[in-house]
Amino acid sequence: MKIIVPMAGRGSRLRPHTLTVPKPLIPIAGKPIVHRLVEDIASVLNQEIEEIAFIVARDFGPQVEADLVAIAERLGAKGSIYYQDKPLGTAHAIMSAKDSMSGPVVVAYADTLFRADFTLDTSADSVIWVKQVDDPSAFGVVKLNSNNEITDFVEKPKEYVSDLAIIGIYYFKSGETLKDELQYLLDNGIVKGGEYQLTDALENMKQKGMKFVPGKVDEWMDCGNKNVTVETNSRMLGFIAADGQENLVSENVTMENSTVIPPCFIGSGVTLKNATVGPFVSLGANTHVENSIIKNSLVQTSAVIKNAILDNGMIGNHAAFNGKFTSISLGDYSVIE
């Protein structure tokens, strides 16, 4: 099994946090978004992951590429890096990794997280991950027949046709077939809005009689902007704590007259002095918190926070914050005193 992860966009809606770090590497509960994504996919697949192919922009730089390869290797997989030089749509992005498209593959966009407990139907030609939503008009949705097979893909329906929204994760039994269909779009200039779309390839495959089925996830979490990213961090902390399978608090934490209210992620080298932290807080490695109360917030590495009361805060790497604001979004290396 191979996983293909298009992630060429930095994430403009999450600025300033994505000016120095691409959005898929923003940590959620102590691990980069893309790390948690591929871990959760691997748990659903319950198969050995042979390769994880990351599609990035060239300006991400060698350190980001090395970090991504390391994520794959921690899952026992080969890490490959491909480049999408022009933003020409989802199909074009996936085809950037065409050399890795063989055998069973999963395509997953790196700005979403999920929780699921379904068994992958490997007899199907494709499994589309979906989530039941209250307002399907804001999403692409799938229609099902009585055999639980997908009969149609509908983009942002104005009238109700289905409440099963496509979350952006797809399994294909044959990477070769997917590659052929995507290549057909590129060769014939089949575009919508100036972009090559994966959904056009899916429609062509369905018209040829290929079997598509849904994989219904229990939770779907977005990381599109600051508020939803902080919310996703909080929800993920709750899930991890309930699972009890991941240690969220490092053994190397210095505490002086301080309290941690779980669930929280507290990274290595964190110092807490006269502080109350939690619930639902992530503090990255080597962060210093003093004379502060923090809840429902996401703080990255080596930040310094003093004299603060934070709720719904997001603070970047090496940032310094001294004050009594509440809901803030402070990017890397910023200073507020």
mmCIF file of C-alpha atoms in Angstrom, residues 63-180:
data_model
loop_
_atom_site.group_PDB
_atom_site.id
_atom_site.type_symbol
_atom_site.label_atom_id
_atom_site.label_comp_id
_atom_site.label_asym_id
_atom_site.label_seq_id
_atom_site.Cartn_x
_atom_site.Cartn_y
_atom_site.Cartn_z
ATOM 1 C CA GLN A 63 14.510 20.890 6.045
ATOM 2 C CA VAL A 64 10.776 20.484 5.444
ATOM 3 C CA GLU A 65 11.472 17.719 2.936
ATOM 4 C CA ALA A 66 13.743 15.958 5.439
ATOM 5 C CA ASP A 67 11.054 16.250 8.131
ATOM 6 C CA LEU A 68 8.478 14.660 5.819
ATOM 7 C CA VAL A 69 10.775 11.770 4.891
ATOM 8 C CA ALA A 70 11.386 11.216 8.615
ATOM 9 C CA ILE A 71 7.620 11.018 9.238
ATOM 10 C CA ALA A 72 7.331 8.262 6.621
ATOM 11 C CA GLU A 73 10.297 6.394 8.039
ATOM 12 C CA ARG A 74 8.801 6.470 11.547
ATOM 13 C CA LEU A 75 5.871 4.548 10.072
ATOM 14 C CA GLY A 76 8.232 2.018 8.480
ATOM 15 C CA ALA A 77 7.696 3.411 4.985
ATOM 16 C CA LYS A 78 9.870 4.949 2.305
ATOM 17 C CA GLY A 79 9.426 8.719 2.054
ATOM 18 C CA SER A 80 9.395 10.281 -1.423
ATOM 19 C CA ILE A 81 9.279 13.955 -2.368
ATOM 20 C CA TYR A 82 7.652 15.281 -5.541
ATOM 21 C CA TYR A 83 7.071 18.845 -6.714
ATOM 22 C CA GLN A 84 4.014 20.543 -8.149
ATOM 23 C CA ASP A 85 5.481 23.561 -9.910
ATOM 24 C CA LYS A 86 2.170 25.133 -10.943
ATOM 25 C CA PRO A 87 -1.184 25.164 -9.066
ATOM 26 C CA LEU A 88 -3.191 23.473 -11.820
ATOM 27 C CA GLY A 89 -5.675 21.528 -9.719
ATOM 28 C CA THR A 90 -6.053 18.329 -7.745
ATOM 29 C CA ALA A 91 -5.554 15.916 -10.636
ATOM 30 C CA HIS A 92 -2.412 17.748 -11.734
ATOM 31 C CA ALA A 93 -1.048 17.670 -8.180
ATOM 32 C CA ILE A 94 -1.587 13.931 -7.785
ATOM 33 C CA MET A 95 0.034 13.249 -11.155
ATOM 34 C CA SER A 96 3.183 14.938 -9.888
ATOM 35 C CA ALA A 97 3.718 11.678 -7.979
ATOM 36 C CA LYS A 98 2.942 9.409 -10.956
ATOM 37 C CA ASP A 99 6.145 7.413 -10.456
ATOM 38 C CA SER A 100 4.748 6.169 -7.140
ATOM 39 C CA MET A 101 1.292 5.271 -8.465
ATOM 40 C CA SER A 102 1.370 1.498 -8.623
ATOM 41 C CA GLY A 103 -0.643 -1.108 -6.781
ATOM 42 C CA PRO A 104 -3.153 -0.039 -4.112
ATOM 43 C CA VAL A 105 -2.851 3.654 -3.220
ATOM 44 C CA VAL A 106 -4.519 6.142 -0.894
ATOM 45 C CA VAL A 107 -4.687 9.811 -1.853
ATOM 46 C CA ALA A 108 -5.084 12.138 1.149
ATOM 47 C CA TYR A 109 -5.090 15.926 1.301
ATOM 48 C CA ALA A 110 -2.981 17.165 4.172
ATOM 49 C CA ASP A 111 -5.289 19.739 5.752
ATOM 50 C CA THR A 112 -7.788 17.418 7.364
ATOM 51 C CA LEU A 113 -7.834 14.913 10.221
ATOM 52 C CA PHE A 114 -10.340 12.212 11.014
ATOM 53 C CA ARG A 115 -11.279 9.435 13.401
ATOM 54 C CA ALA A 116 -12.752 6.264 11.966
ATOM 55 C CA ASP A 117 -13.439 2.658 12.810
ATOM 56 C CA PHE A 118 -14.428 1.024 9.546
ATOM 57 C CA THR A 119 -12.928 -1.894 7.651
ATOM 58 C CA LEU A 120 -11.585 -1.002 4.216
ATOM 59 C CA ASP A 121 -13.490 -2.766 1.433
ATOM 60 C CA THR A 122 -10.549 -3.898 -0.694
ATOM 61 C CA SER A 123 -12.905 -5.595 -3.177
ATOM 62 C CA ALA A 124 -14.048 -2.178 -4.400
ATOM 63 C CA ASP A 125 -12.196 -0.301 -7.105
ATOM 64 C CA SER A 126 -12.259 2.768 -4.875
ATOM 65 C CA VAL A 127 -13.320 3.764 -1.367
ATOM 66 C CA ILE A 128 -14.214 7.405 -0.782
ATOM 67 C CA TRP A 129 -13.901 8.601 2.830
ATOM 68 C CA VAL A 130 -17.095 10.519 3.772
ATOM 69 C CA LYS A 131 -18.670 12.144 6.818
ATOM 70 C CA GLN A 132 -22.354 12.748 7.494
ATOM 71 C CA VAL A 133 -22.873 16.520 7.810
ATOM 72 C CA ASP A 134 -25.708 18.838 8.773
ATOM 73 C CA ASP A 135 -25.311 21.224 5.809
ATOM 74 C CA PRO A 136 -24.272 19.280 2.703
ATOM 75 C CA SER A 137 -24.675 22.356 0.462
ATOM 76 C CA ALA A 138 -21.189 23.484 1.497
ATOM 77 C CA PHE A 139 -19.438 20.282 0.369
ATOM 78 C CA GLY A 140 -18.989 17.794 -2.397
ATOM 79 C CA VAL A 141 -21.208 14.815 -1.561
ATOM 80 C CA VAL A 142 -21.827 11.263 -2.782
ATOM 81 C CA LYS A 143 -25.126 9.569 -3.623
ATOM 82 C CA LEU A 144 -25.610 5.891 -2.763
ATOM 83 C CA ASN A 145 -27.821 3.119 -4.104
ATOM 84 C CA SER A 146 -29.458 0.326 -2.125
ATOM 85 C CA ASN A 147 -26.244 -1.725 -2.353
ATOM 86 C CA ASN A 148 -24.260 0.999 -0.587
ATOM 87 C CA GLU A 149 -22.419 1.818 -3.797
ATOM 88 C CA ILE A 150 -21.674 5.348 -4.929
ATOM 89 C CA THR A 151 -23.752 6.343 -7.944
ATOM 90 C CA ASP A 152 -22.952 10.022 -8.234
ATOM 91 C CA PHE A 153 -20.639 12.815 -7.078
ATOM 92 C CA VAL A 154 -22.372 16.176 -6.567
ATOM 93 C CA GLU A 155 -20.464 19.398 -5.826
ATOM 94 C CA LYS A 156 -22.167 21.722 -3.305
ATOM 95 C CA PRO A 157 -25.762 20.692 -4.071
ATOM 96 C CA LYS A 158 -28.319 23.507 -3.820
ATOM 97 C CA GLU A 159 -31.072 20.971 -3.207
ATOM 98 C CA TYR A 160 -30.706 17.956 -0.923
ATOM 99 C CA VAL A 161 -29.284 14.879 -2.631
ATOM 100 C CA SER A 162 -27.130 13.407 0.164
ATOM 101 C CA ASP A 163 -25.596 14.346 3.513
ATOM 102 C CA LEU A 164 -22.383 12.342 3.002
ATOM 103 C CA ALA A 165 -19.596 14.865 2.429
ATOM 104 C CA ILE A 166 -16.320 13.879 0.761
ATOM 105 C CA ILE A 167 -13.507 14.636 3.239
ATOM 106 C CA GLY A 168 -10.587 14.392 0.811
ATOM 107 C CA ILE A 169 -9.225 10.858 1.356
ATOM 108 C CA TYR A 170 -9.534 8.195 -1.363
ATOM 109 C CA TYR A 171 -8.488 4.547 -1.703
ATOM 110 C CA PHE A 172 -7.818 3.082 -5.154
ATOM 111 C CA LYS A 173 -7.284 -0.620 -5.727
ATOM 112 C CA SER A 174 -5.109 0.149 -8.758
ATOM 113 C CA GLY A 175 -2.775 3.117 -8.822
ATOM 114 C CA GLU A 176 -2.094 2.345 -12.469
ATOM 115 C CA THR A 177 -5.769 2.803 -13.364
ATOM 116 C CA LEU A 178 -5.941 6.097 -11.507
ATOM 117 C CA LYS A 179 -2.793 7.303 -13.248
ATOM 118 C CA ASP A 180 -4.226 6.440 -16.675
#
